Amino acid sequence: AAPGGNGIGGVINLLPKRAPNYDLNRITVGASHNDQRNVAADVARRFGENDEFGIRVNAAHHNGGTSIDDENAELNLFSVGMDYRGDRLRLSADMGYQNHQLDETRTNVSINGLTDVVPKAPDASKNWAQPWSYSNEEDVFGTFRAEYDLNDNVTAWAAYGLRRTDEDNSLANFTLQDARSGEGVMGRFDNAREDRVDTGEIGFRGNFDTGAVGHEWVVSYSYFQLETKNAFIGEFGERRLDSNLYNPVYYNRPGFGSGSATGTFFGNDLDSPKLTGRTKLNSFAIGDTLSFMDERLLLTLGARHQAIKVDNYSSDTESETAGVRTSYEDSEITPAAGAVFKVTDQVSLYANYIESLAQGDTAPGTGVINVGESLSPYVSEQKEVGVKYETGQLGLGLAYFTTSKPRAVIENNIFKESGEDEHKGVELTVYGKASDNVKVLGGVTWLDTEQKDTGNATIDGNEVIGVAEWQANLGAEWEVPYLDGLALDSLVTYTGSRYADDANTLKVDDWTTVDIGARYILAVGNQDLTFRARVHNLFDRDYWASVGGFPGNGYLALGAPRTVTLSATMDF
């Protein structure tokens, strides 16, 4: 969900592309059957006596309808990447601007209160969003990095990154009340948010030998700070809007009530949001990868001292809320270890273990007594063992992994921690060339999830909300023999059934989609003109693409319908 809890799908976030090792001129134009129009330019140059300077400019504009009825999207992007590559010094700067506007954009479906039936997925092109709803986001972002070789064995580096985001939206999120009929209600929700992110990093890396043992070491410090200003006003009382998931009802834009007695809830001034949260993370890390037996055995050992400080403030007063834990500060030393053994030139065995200090969840802005309360930070653990097989063309991987995190719930209108969610899984991956003309990329994942130590015997051992036991995808591209320049591709994606509640009574069906595409490269003089065609969701499957939330606050997200896109790219 986008910031502000509005349930809008993620905004495209295109980072600048580093200047390549060659000059580049590329123009792409495209369209889709739903009147989406696209144009993009990618221009790069290297210059200087030894091509030590590089610059790359990207610009893109997307505008028009989407595959969802009455939904419109516009994206404007401009980014610049620059670098310098000297004998010892390397510098780079990547900066960008993005403006993303969505009109009448379809929201998720809240399923609070459902106990026994999951709604049938409606027509994937159906749009229950109100005609006055919108979500706009504007971003400025950049990264700057410097590296210097102090000698042949030691390199120092420093980096800085930033993001400045303004978000503004007016929405009507849909809450389902009857899974069989599709009846539900909407309430207008307006939100304004400003994010200010700053990150920094400095470090040293190098290598040396102690007898027959090689060392590749690193020492680094990193810093992250996020400041959020937020304001909102919502209506879910006397001005609520009755609608239906399968036959939406559309209204003129309603006003808001005069106070909480009418069902109106609010925080802050939309025209001037106040500070509502600040998160600071500091990390000092040290590590060493030791190599033995002519680098057949690699052993990595490391540790981090992580510190986290979180302050959440009332959305009205920029002060902490009385009686609610809205701030905390904690630190932890966490280890990391990994090993790789090259059995042959093609087969490697590996294992790793890592811990990380993570920020606890924060209580939602409505529906609970302890609004804004921060749950305690926690140390997450991840373990993994696996084997990899790689030839000059094809690669295979098989891994077993485990991870866990605290479980957040709402009980008696109180947001709190209750036990943990544990994940265990096996993943098989394949990548590379299956033959001279066929490229493949895919994998299968089996996940065993469990709610543990919840304090409720009726749900202990149940599966975790929104996680499928089986997931798989396989993509292939076939370069057609005897037709130089033509390639056909396909992608099959499968996600198994998932539960939408902690009691495991709301089971969401599995789904499979098929995408197909074609690419043809035509030589025009000394230039290449590339045509592409693609069909997403070929069989127009209606399905719930994802399930999320936590007990008492779950949601469903509908997958996109069949979408046809065409594009042409000229390199010159």
Coordinates of C-alpha atoms in Angstrom, one line a residue:
A1 CA 0.0 0.0 0.0
A2 CA 1.1 3.5 -0.7
P3 CA 2.0 5.8 2.2
G4 CA -0.9 7.0 4.2
G5 CA -2.7 3.6 4.3
N6 CA -4.8 4.3 1.2
G7 CA -4.4 0.9 -0.3
I8 CA -3.1 2.1 -3.7
G9 CA -0.6 -0.2 -5.5
G10 CA 3.0 0.8 -5.5
V11 CA 4.2 3.8 -7.5
I12 CA 6.8 3.1 -10.3
N13 CA 10.2 4.1 -9.0
L14 CA 12.7 4.2 -11.8
L15 CA 16.3 4.9 -10.7
P16 CA 18.7 6.6 -13.1
K17 CA 20.8 4.3 -15.2
R18 CA 24.6 4.5 -14.9
A19 CA 26.4 5.7 -17.9
P20 CA 27.5 2.6 -20.0
N21 CA 30.8 1.9 -21.6
Y22 CA 29.6 3.1 -24.9
D23 CA 27.6 5.9 -26.6
L24 CA 23.9 5.2 -26.8
N25 CA 20.9 6.8 -28.5
R26 CA 17.5 5.0 -28.0
I27 CA 13.9 6.1 -28.5
T28 CA 11.0 3.9 -27.6
V29 CA 7.3 4.5 -28.4
G30 CA 4.5 2.3 -27.3
A31 CA 0.7 1.9 -26.9
S32 CA -1.8 -0.5 -25.4
H33 CA -5.3 -1.5 -26.3
N34 CA -6.7 0.6 -23.5
D35 CA -5.4 3.8 -24.9
Q36 CA -2.2 3.9 -22.8
R37 CA 0.5 5.9 -24.7
N38 CA 4.3 5.8 -23.9
V39 CA 7.4 7.5 -25.1
A40 CA 10.9 7.2 -23.6
A41 CA 14.4 8.4 -24.6
D42 CA 17.7 7.0 -23.4
V43 CA 20.9 8.9 -24.4
A44 CA 24.4 8.3 -23.2
R45 CA 27.9 9.6 -24.0
R46 CA 31.4 8.8 -22.9
F47 CA 34.1 11.5 -23.5
G48 CA 37.5 12.6 -22.4
E49 CA 40.9 11.4 -23.6
N50 CA 40.4 7.9 -22.2
D51 CA 36.6 8.0 -22.0
E52 CA 36.8 8.6 -18.3
F53 CA 33.7 10.8 -18.2
G54 CA 30.2 9.5 -18.8
I55 CA 26.7 10.9 -18.8
R56 CA 23.3 9.2 -19.4
V57 CA 19.9 10.9 -19.6
N58 CA 16.6 9.1 -19.4
A59 CA 13.2 10.7 -20.0
A60 CA 9.8 9.0 -20.1
H61 CA 6.1 9.9 -20.4
H62 CA 3.2 7.5 -19.9
N63 CA -0.4 8.7 -20.2
G64 CA -3.8 7.3 -20.8
G65 CA -6.2 4.6 -19.7
T66 CA -5.2 1.3 -18.0
S67 CA -6.7 -2.2 -18.4
I68 CA -9.1 -1.3 -15.6
D69 CA -12.4 0.4 -16.5
D70 CA -12.2 4.3 -16.2
E71 CA -8.8 4.2 -14.5
N72 CA -6.2 6.6 -15.8
A73 CA -2.5 6.9 -15.1
E74 CA 0.2 9.5 -16.0
L75 CA 3.9 9.2 -15.3
N76 CA 6.6 11.8 -16.1
L77 CA 10.2 10.9 -15.4
F78 CA 13.5 12.6 -16.0
S79 CA 16.8 11.3 -14.6
V80 CA 20.6 11.9 -15.1
G81 CA 23.5 9.6 -14.3
M82 CA 27.1 10.8 -14.4
D83 CA 30.4 9.2 -13.6
Y84 CA 34.1 9.6 -13.7
R85 CA 36.5 6.6 -14.0
G86 CA 40.1 7.5 -13.2
D87 CA 43.1 5.3 -12.4
R88 CA 42.4 5.4 -8.7
L89 CA 39.4 7.7 -8.2
R90 CA 35.8 6.8 -9.3
L91 CA 32.9 9.2 -8.9
S92 CA 29.2 8.9 -9.7
A93 CA 26.0 10.9 -9.3
D94 CA 22.5 9.7 -10.2
M95 CA 19.6 12.2 -9.9
G96 CA 16.0 12.0 -10.9
Y97 CA 12.5 13.5 -10.8
Q98 CA 9.2 11.6 -11.0
N99 CA 5.5 12.7 -11.1
H100 CA 3.0 9.9 -10.9
Q101 CA -0.8 10.6 -11.1
L102 CA -3.6 8.1 -10.8
D103 CA -7.3 9.0 -11.4
E104 CA -10.2 6.7 -10.3
T105 CA -7.7 4.1 -9.3
R106 CA -9.0 0.8 -7.9
T107 CA -8.3 0.2 -4.2
N108 CA -7.9 -3.0 -2.3
V109 CA -11.0 -4.7 -0.7
S110 CA -11.1 -4.7 3.1
I111 CA -12.6 -7.9 4.5
N112 CA -12.9 -7.0 8.1
G113 CA -15.6 -9.0 9.9
L114 CA -15.8 -11.8 7.3
T115 CA -15.7 -15.2 9.0
D116 CA -16.6 -18.1 6.6
V117 CA -16.7 -17.1 2.9
V118 CA -14.2 -15.3 0.7
P119 CA -15.9 -13.3 -2.1
K120 CA -15.6 -14.6 -5.6
A121 CA -13.2 -12.5 -7.7
P122 CA -15.1 -10.0 -9.8
D123 CA -14.4 -9.2 -13.4
A124 CA -10.8 -8.2 -13.4
S125 CA -11.5 -5.1 -15.4
K126 CA -14.2 -4.0 -12.9
N127 CA -13.6 -0.7 -11.1
W128 CA -15.4 0.1 -7.9
A129 CA -13.4 3.3 -7.3
Q130 CA -15.4 6.6 -7.2
P131 CA -15.1 8.9 -10.2
W132 CA -13.7 11.7 -8.0
S133 CA -10.9 9.7 -6.4
Y134 CA -7.2 10.2 -7.2
S135 CA -3.7 9.6 -5.9
N136 CA -0.7 11.8 -6.9
E137 CA 2.9 11.4 -5.9
E138 CA 5.9 13.5 -6.7
D139 CA 9.5 12.4 -6.0
V140 CA 13.0 13.9 -6.2
F141 CA 15.8 11.4 -5.5
G142 CA 19.5 11.0 -6.0
T143 CA 22.6 9.1 -5.0
F144 CA 26.3 10.3 -4.9
R145 CA 29.2 7.9 -4.5
A146 CA 33.0 8.2 -4.5
E147 CA 35.7 5.4 -4.4
Y148 CA 39.4 5.8 -4.1
D149 CA 42.1 3.1 -4.3
L150 CA 44.5 4.0 -1.4
N151 CA 46.9 1.3 -2.8
D152 CA 46.6 -1.9 -4.8
N153 CA 44.9 -3.6 -1.8
V154 CA 42.8 -1.1 -0.1
T155 CA 39.8 1.0 -1.3
A156 CA 37.9 3.7 0.5
W157 CA 34.4 4.8 -0.4
A158 CA 31.7 7.2 0.7
A159 CA 28.1 7.6 -0.5
Y160 CA 25.0 9.7 0.2
G161 CA 21.4 9.3 -1.0
L162 CA 18.2 11.2 -0.6
R163 CA 14.5 11.1 -1.5
R164 CA 11.9 13.9 -1.1
T165 CA 8.3 12.8 -1.6
D166 CA 5.0 14.6 -1.6
E167 CA 1.8 12.6 -1.8
D168 CA -1.8 13.8 -2.1
N169 CA -4.9 11.7 -2.5
S170 CA -8.7 11.5 -2.1
L171 CA -10.0 7.9 -2.0
A172 CA -13.0 5.8 -1.1
N173 CA -11.7 2.5 0.2
F174 CA -14.2 -0.4 -0.1
T175 CA -15.1 -2.5 2.9
L176 CA -17.0 -5.7 2.1
Q177 CA -19.9 -6.6 4.4
D178 CA -21.5 -9.6 2.6
A179 CA -19.1 -12.0 0.7
R180 CA -22.0 -13.6 -1.2
S181 CA -23.8 -10.6 -2.5
G182 CA -20.8 -8.3 -2.7
E183 CA -22.5 -5.6 -0.7
G184 CA -20.2 -3.2 1.1
V185 CA -19.6 0.4 2.1
M186 CA -17.1 3.1 1.2
G187 CA -16.0 6.2 3.1
R188 CA -14.2 9.2 1.7
F189 CA -10.6 9.4 2.9
D190 CA -8.2 12.3 2.0
N191 CA -4.5 12.2 2.9
A192 CA -1.5 14.4 2.5
R193 CA 2.0 13.1 3.2
E194 CA 5.6 14.4 3.0
D195 CA 8.6 12.0 3.3
R196 CA 12.2 13.2 3.8
V197 CA 14.8 10.4 3.5
D198 CA 18.6 10.8 4.0
T199 CA 21.1 8.0 3.9
G200 CA 24.9 7.9 4.1
E201 CA 27.7 5.3 4.1
I202 CA 31.4 5.3 4.4
G203 CA 33.8 2.3 4.4
F204 CA 37.0 0.6 3.6
R205 CA 37.6 -2.7 1.8
G206 CA 40.7 -4.6 1.0
N207 CA 42.5 -7.9 0.7
F208 CA 45.7 -9.6 2.0
D209 CA 47.1 -13.0 2.6
T210 CA 48.2 -14.8 5.8
G211 CA 50.2 -17.8 4.5
A212 CA 47.9 -19.9 2.4
V213 CA 44.7 -18.1 3.6
G214 CA 43.3 -15.2 1.7
H215 CA 41.3 -12.4 3.2
E216 CA 38.8 -10.0 1.7
W217 CA 37.8 -7.6 4.5
V218 CA 35.4 -4.7 4.9
V219 CA 34.7 -2.1 7.5
S220 CA 31.7 0.2 7.0
Y221 CA 29.3 2.6 8.7
S222 CA 25.8 3.5 7.4
Y223 CA 23.1 5.9 8.5
F224 CA 19.4 6.2 7.6
Q225 CA 16.8 8.8 8.6
L226 CA 13.2 9.0 7.6
E227 CA 11.0 12.0 8.6
T228 CA 7.3 11.8 7.8
K229 CA 4.7 14.5 7.9
N230 CA 1.1 13.3 7.6
A231 CA -2.4 14.7 7.6
F232 CA -5.7 13.0 6.9
I233 CA -9.5 13.3 7.2
G234 CA -11.9 10.4 6.7
E235 CA -15.6 9.7 6.8
F236 CA -17.2 6.4 7.8
G237 CA -20.3 7.5 9.6
E238 CA -23.5 9.1 8.4
R239 CA -21.9 10.0 5.0
R240 CA -20.8 6.5 4.2
L241 CA -21.5 5.3 0.6
D242 CA -23.3 2.0 0.0
S243 CA -21.9 0.1 -3.0
N244 CA -21.4 -3.4 -4.4
L245 CA -18.2 -5.3 -5.4
Y246 CA -19.9 -6.8 -8.5
N247 CA -22.2 -3.9 -9.4
P248 CA -20.5 -0.7 -8.1
V249 CA -22.6 2.4 -7.3
Y250 CA -21.0 5.8 -8.1
Y251 CA -21.6 9.1 -6.2
N252 CA -20.8 12.7 -6.5
R253 CA -18.0 13.7 -4.1
P254 CA -19.4 13.9 -0.6
G255 CA -18.4 16.4 2.1
F256 CA -17.3 15.6 5.6
G257 CA -19.2 15.7 8.8
S258 CA -18.7 18.3 11.5
G259 CA -17.0 16.0 14.1
S260 CA -16.3 12.5 15.4
A261 CA -20.0 12.1 16.4
T262 CA -20.9 11.9 12.7
G263 CA -18.2 9.3 12.0
T264 CA -15.6 11.8 10.8
F265 CA -12.0 11.2 11.9
F266 CA -9.1 13.5 11.2
G267 CA -5.6 14.4 12.0
N268 CA -3.6 17.5 11.2
D269 CA -4.1 20.1 8.4
L270 CA -4.0 18.7 4.8
D271 CA -2.6 22.0 3.6
S272 CA 0.3 21.9 6.1
P273 CA 1.0 18.4 7.5
K274 CA 2.9 18.2 10.8
L275 CA 5.7 15.8 11.8
T276 CA 4.2 12.4 12.7
G277 CA 7.3 10.2 12.8
R278 CA 11.0 10.0 12.7
T279 CA 13.1 6.9 12.3
K280 CA 16.9 6.8 12.7
L281 CA 19.1 3.7 12.0
N282 CA 22.8 3.5 12.5
S283 CA 25.0 0.5 11.7
F284 CA 28.7 -0.2 12.1
A285 CA 29.8 -3.5 10.4
I286 CA 33.0 -5.5 10.0
G287 CA 33.5 -8.6 8.0
D288 CA 36.1 -10.9 6.5
T289 CA 35.9 -13.5 3.8
L290 CA 38.6 -16.1 4.3
S291 CA 39.6 -18.3 1.3
F292 CA 41.2 -21.8 1.7
M293 CA 42.3 -24.5 -0.6
D294 CA 43.0 -22.2 -3.6
E295 CA 39.6 -20.5 -3.0
R296 CA 37.6 -23.7 -3.1
L297 CA 36.4 -23.0 0.4
L298 CA 35.2 -19.5 1.4
L299 CA 34.2 -18.6 4.9
T300 CA 32.6 -15.2 5.7
L301 CA 32.5 -14.0 9.3
G302 CA 31.1 -10.6 10.4
A303 CA 29.2 -8.6 12.9
R304 CA 27.2 -5.4 13.1
H305 CA 26.3 -3.0 15.8
Q306 CA 22.9 -1.7 14.9
A307 CA 21.1 1.1 16.7
I308 CA 17.5 2.2 16.1
K309 CA 15.6 5.2 17.4
V310 CA 11.9 5.7 16.6
D311 CA 9.7 8.7 17.6
N312 CA 6.0 8.8 16.6
Y313 CA 3.9 11.9 17.3
S314 CA 0.3 12.8 17.6
S315 CA -1.1 13.8 14.2
D316 CA -2.5 17.0 15.8
T317 CA 0.2 18.3 18.2
E318 CA 3.6 17.0 17.1
S319 CA 4.0 15.6 20.6
E320 CA 3.9 12.1 22.0
T321 CA 0.5 10.7 22.9
A322 CA -0.1 10.4 26.6
G323 CA -0.3 6.8 27.9
V324 CA 0.9 5.3 24.6
R325 CA 4.4 4.1 23.8
T326 CA 5.2 6.1 20.8
S327 CA 9.0 6.2 21.1
Y328 CA 11.9 3.8 21.8
E329 CA 15.6 3.4 21.3
D330 CA 17.5 0.1 21.2
S331 CA 20.7 -1.4 19.9
E332 CA 22.1 -4.8 19.3
I333 CA 25.2 -6.6 18.1
T334 CA 24.2 -9.1 15.4
P335 CA 26.4 -11.7 13.8
A336 CA 26.6 -12.9 10.2
A337 CA 28.3 -16.1 8.9
G338 CA 28.5 -17.9 5.6
A339 CA 30.4 -20.6 3.9
V340 CA 30.8 -21.8 0.3
F341 CA 32.5 -25.0 -0.7
K342 CA 33.2 -25.6 -4.4
V343 CA 32.9 -29.4 -4.8
T344 CA 33.7 -29.0 -8.5
D345 CA 34.0 -26.2 -11.0
Q346 CA 30.2 -26.5 -11.6
V347 CA 28.9 -27.5 -8.1
S348 CA 29.0 -25.4 -4.9
L349 CA 27.5 -26.0 -1.5
Y350 CA 26.7 -23.0 0.7
A351 CA 25.2 -22.1 4.1
N352 CA 24.6 -18.8 5.9
Y353 CA 23.2 -17.3 9.0
I354 CA 22.4 -13.7 9.7
E355 CA 20.6 -11.6 12.3
S356 CA 19.2 -8.1 11.9
L357 CA 17.6 -5.5 14.3
A358 CA 14.3 -4.5 12.8
Q359 CA 11.7 -1.9 13.6
G360 CA 8.5 -3.0 15.3
D361 CA 5.1 -2.4 13.7
T362 CA 3.1 0.8 14.5
A363 CA -0.6 0.8 15.5
P364 CA -2.9 2.0 12.7
G365 CA -4.3 5.5 12.7
T366 CA -7.9 4.4 13.3
G367 CA -9.8 1.5 14.9
V368 CA -7.7 0.9 17.9
I369 CA -7.3 2.5 21.4
N370 CA -3.5 2.8 21.2
V371 CA -3.3 4.8 17.9
G372 CA 0.3 5.4 17.0
E373 CA 1.9 3.0 19.5
S374 CA 5.1 1.4 18.5
L375 CA 5.8 -2.2 19.1
S376 CA 9.2 -3.2 20.4
P377 CA 12.0 -3.7 17.9
Y378 CA 13.1 -7.2 17.4
V379 CA 16.0 -9.3 16.1
S380 CA 15.1 -11.3 13.0
E381 CA 17.0 -14.4 12.1
Q382 CA 17.5 -16.1 8.8
K383 CA 19.2 -19.4 8.0
E384 CA 19.8 -20.9 4.6
V385 CA 21.6 -23.9 3.2
G386 CA 21.8 -24.8 -0.5
V387 CA 23.5 -26.1 -3.6
K388 CA 24.2 -24.4 -6.9
Y389 CA 25.1 -26.0 -10.2
E390 CA 26.4 -23.8 -13.0
T391 CA 27.8 -24.6 -16.5
G392 CA 28.8 -22.1 -19.1
Q393 CA 25.1 -21.8 -20.2
L394 CA 22.7 -23.2 -17.5
G395 CA 22.4 -22.7 -13.8
L396 CA 20.4 -24.5 -11.1
G397 CA 19.9 -23.8 -7.4
L398 CA 18.3 -25.5 -4.5
A399 CA 17.9 -23.9 -1.1
Y400 CA 16.3 -24.5 2.3
F401 CA 15.7 -21.4 4.5
T402 CA 13.9 -20.4 7.7
T403 CA 13.0 -16.9 9.0
S404 CA 10.6 -15.5 11.7
K405 CA 9.2 -12.2 12.9
P406 CA 6.8 -11.1 15.7
R407 CA 3.1 -11.3 15.0
A408 CA 1.0 -8.1 15.2
V409 CA -2.7 -8.4 16.1
I410 CA -5.7 -6.3 17.1
E411 CA -7.4 -7.7 20.2
N412 CA -10.1 -5.9 22.2
N413 CA -9.4 -2.8 20.0
I414 CA -5.7 -2.9 21.2
F415 CA -2.8 -3.2 18.7
K416 CA -0.2 -5.5 20.2
E417 CA 2.4 -8.3 19.7
S418 CA 1.2 -11.8 20.1
G419 CA 3.7 -14.6 19.3
E420 CA 5.5 -14.9 16.0
D421 CA 5.1 -16.0 12.4
E422 CA 7.6 -18.6 11.3
H423 CA 8.5 -19.4 7.7
K424 CA 10.3 -22.5 6.4
G425 CA 10.8 -23.1 2.7
V426 CA 12.5 -24.8 -0.1
E427 CA 13.3 -23.0 -3.4
L428 CA 14.4 -24.5 -6.7
T429 CA 15.6 -22.0 -9.4
V430 CA 16.7 -22.4 -13.0
Y431 CA 18.3 -19.8 -15.3
G432 CA 20.4 -19.6 -18.5
K433 CA 20.2 -21.3 -21.8
A434 CA 18.4 -24.6 -22.1
S435 CA 19.7 -24.8 -25.7
D436 CA 21.3 -22.5 -28.3
N437 CA 18.0 -20.9 -29.1
V438 CA 16.1 -21.2 -25.8
K439 CA 16.6 -19.1 -22.6
V440 CA 14.8 -20.0 -19.4
L441 CA 14.3 -18.3 -16.0
G442 CA 12.1 -19.7 -13.3
G443 CA 11.6 -21.4 -10.0
V444 CA 9.4 -23.2 -7.6
T445 CA 9.0 -22.3 -3.9
W446 CA 7.4 -24.4 -1.1
L447 CA 6.6 -22.5 2.1
D448 CA 5.5 -23.9 5.4
T449 CA 4.3 -21.1 7.7
E450 CA 3.1 -21.3 11.3
Q451 CA 1.7 -19.0 13.9
K452 CA 3.5 -19.8 17.1
D453 CA 3.0 -18.9 20.8
T454 CA 0.0 -16.7 20.0
G455 CA -1.6 -17.3 23.4
N456 CA -4.7 -18.7 21.6
A457 CA -4.8 -22.5 21.4
T458 CA -7.4 -22.3 18.6
I459 CA -5.0 -20.7 16.1
D460 CA -1.5 -21.9 17.3
G461 CA 0.0 -23.9 14.4
N462 CA -2.2 -22.3 11.8
E463 CA -0.8 -20.9 8.6
V464 CA 0.2 -17.3 8.3
I465 CA -2.2 -14.8 6.5
G466 CA -1.5 -14.2 2.8
V467 CA 1.3 -16.8 2.3
A468 CA 0.8 -19.5 -0.3
E469 CA 2.3 -23.0 0.3
W470 CA 3.3 -23.3 -3.4
Q471 CA 4.5 -20.6 -5.8
A472 CA 6.0 -21.1 -9.2
N473 CA 7.0 -19.2 -12.4
L474 CA 8.7 -20.2 -15.6
G475 CA 9.7 -17.8 -18.4
A476 CA 11.2 -18.9 -21.7
E477 CA 12.4 -17.1 -24.8
W478 CA 12.8 -18.9 -28.1
E479 CA 14.9 -17.3 -30.9
V480 CA 13.2 -18.7 -34.0
P481 CA 15.7 -20.6 -36.3
Y482 CA 15.9 -19.4 -39.9
L483 CA 14.1 -16.1 -39.0
D484 CA 16.9 -13.9 -37.9
G485 CA 15.8 -11.3 -35.3
L486 CA 12.5 -13.0 -34.3
A487 CA 12.0 -14.3 -30.7
L488 CA 8.9 -15.5 -29.0
D489 CA 8.5 -15.7 -25.2
S490 CA 6.1 -16.8 -22.5
L491 CA 5.7 -16.6 -18.8
V492 CA 3.6 -18.8 -16.6
T493 CA 3.0 -17.7 -13.0
Y494 CA 1.3 -19.8 -10.3
T495 CA 0.4 -18.9 -6.8
G496 CA -1.3 -21.4 -4.5
S497 CA -4.2 -20.9 -2.2
R498 CA -3.8 -18.6 0.9
Y499 CA -5.7 -17.9 4.0
A500 CA -7.1 -14.4 4.7
D501 CA -7.5 -14.8 8.5
D502 CA -5.6 -16.2 11.4
A503 CA -8.3 -18.8 12.1
N504 CA -7.7 -20.2 8.6
T505 CA -11.4 -20.2 7.7
L506 CA -11.2 -17.7 4.8
K507 CA -9.3 -19.5 2.0
V508 CA -8.5 -17.6 -1.2
D509 CA -8.3 -19.7 -4.4
D510 CA -5.0 -20.3 -6.2
W511 CA -4.4 -18.7 -9.6
T512 CA -2.4 -19.2 -12.7
T513 CA -1.7 -16.6 -15.5
V514 CA 0.0 -16.9 -18.8
D515 CA 1.8 -14.0 -20.6
I516 CA 3.1 -14.2 -24.2
G517 CA 5.2 -11.9 -26.2
A518 CA 7.2 -11.5 -29.4
R519 CA 10.3 -9.4 -30.4
Y520 CA 11.5 -8.7 -33.9
I521 CA 14.7 -6.8 -34.7
L522 CA 14.9 -5.2 -38.1
A523 CA 18.0 -3.6 -39.5
V524 CA 17.3 -0.2 -41.0
G525 CA 20.5 0.9 -42.6
N526 CA 23.2 0.7 -39.8
Q527 CA 20.6 0.9 -37.0
D528 CA 18.4 -1.6 -35.2
L529 CA 14.6 -1.1 -35.0
T530 CA 13.0 -3.4 -32.4
F531 CA 9.3 -4.2 -32.4
R532 CA 7.7 -5.8 -29.3
A533 CA 4.3 -7.1 -28.6
R534 CA 3.0 -8.5 -25.3
V535 CA -0.2 -10.0 -23.9
H536 CA -0.5 -10.1 -20.1
N537 CA -3.0 -12.5 -18.6
L538 CA -3.7 -14.1 -21.9
F539 CA -6.8 -16.0 -20.8
D540 CA -8.2 -13.0 -18.9
R541 CA -8.3 -14.8 -15.6
D542 CA -10.2 -13.1 -12.7
Y543 CA -8.3 -13.7 -9.5
W544 CA -7.2 -12.3 -6.2
A545 CA -3.6 -11.5 -6.8
S546 CA -2.6 -10.9 -3.2
V547 CA -3.9 -11.3 0.3
G548 CA -2.5 -9.2 3.2
G549 CA -3.0 -7.4 6.5
F550 CA -3.2 -8.8 9.9
P551 CA -6.0 -10.3 12.0
G552 CA -9.0 -7.8 12.0
N553 CA -7.5 -5.7 9.2
G554 CA -7.1 -8.0 6.2
Y555 CA -7.5 -7.1 2.5
L556 CA -7.7 -8.6 -1.0
A557 CA -6.2 -7.1 -4.2
L558 CA -7.6 -8.0 -7.5
G559 CA -5.3 -9.0 -10.4
A560 CA -5.1 -7.1 -13.7
P561 CA -7.2 -8.2 -16.7
R562 CA -5.8 -9.1 -20.1
T563 CA -3.6 -6.3 -21.4
V564 CA -2.1 -6.0 -24.9
T565 CA 0.9 -3.7 -25.4
L566 CA 2.9 -2.8 -28.5
S567 CA 6.2 -0.8 -28.7
A568 CA 9.0 0.1 -31.1
T569 CA 12.6 1.0 -30.1
M570 CA 15.1 2.6 -32.4
D571 CA 18.8 2.6 -31.6
F572 CA 20.8 5.1 -33.5

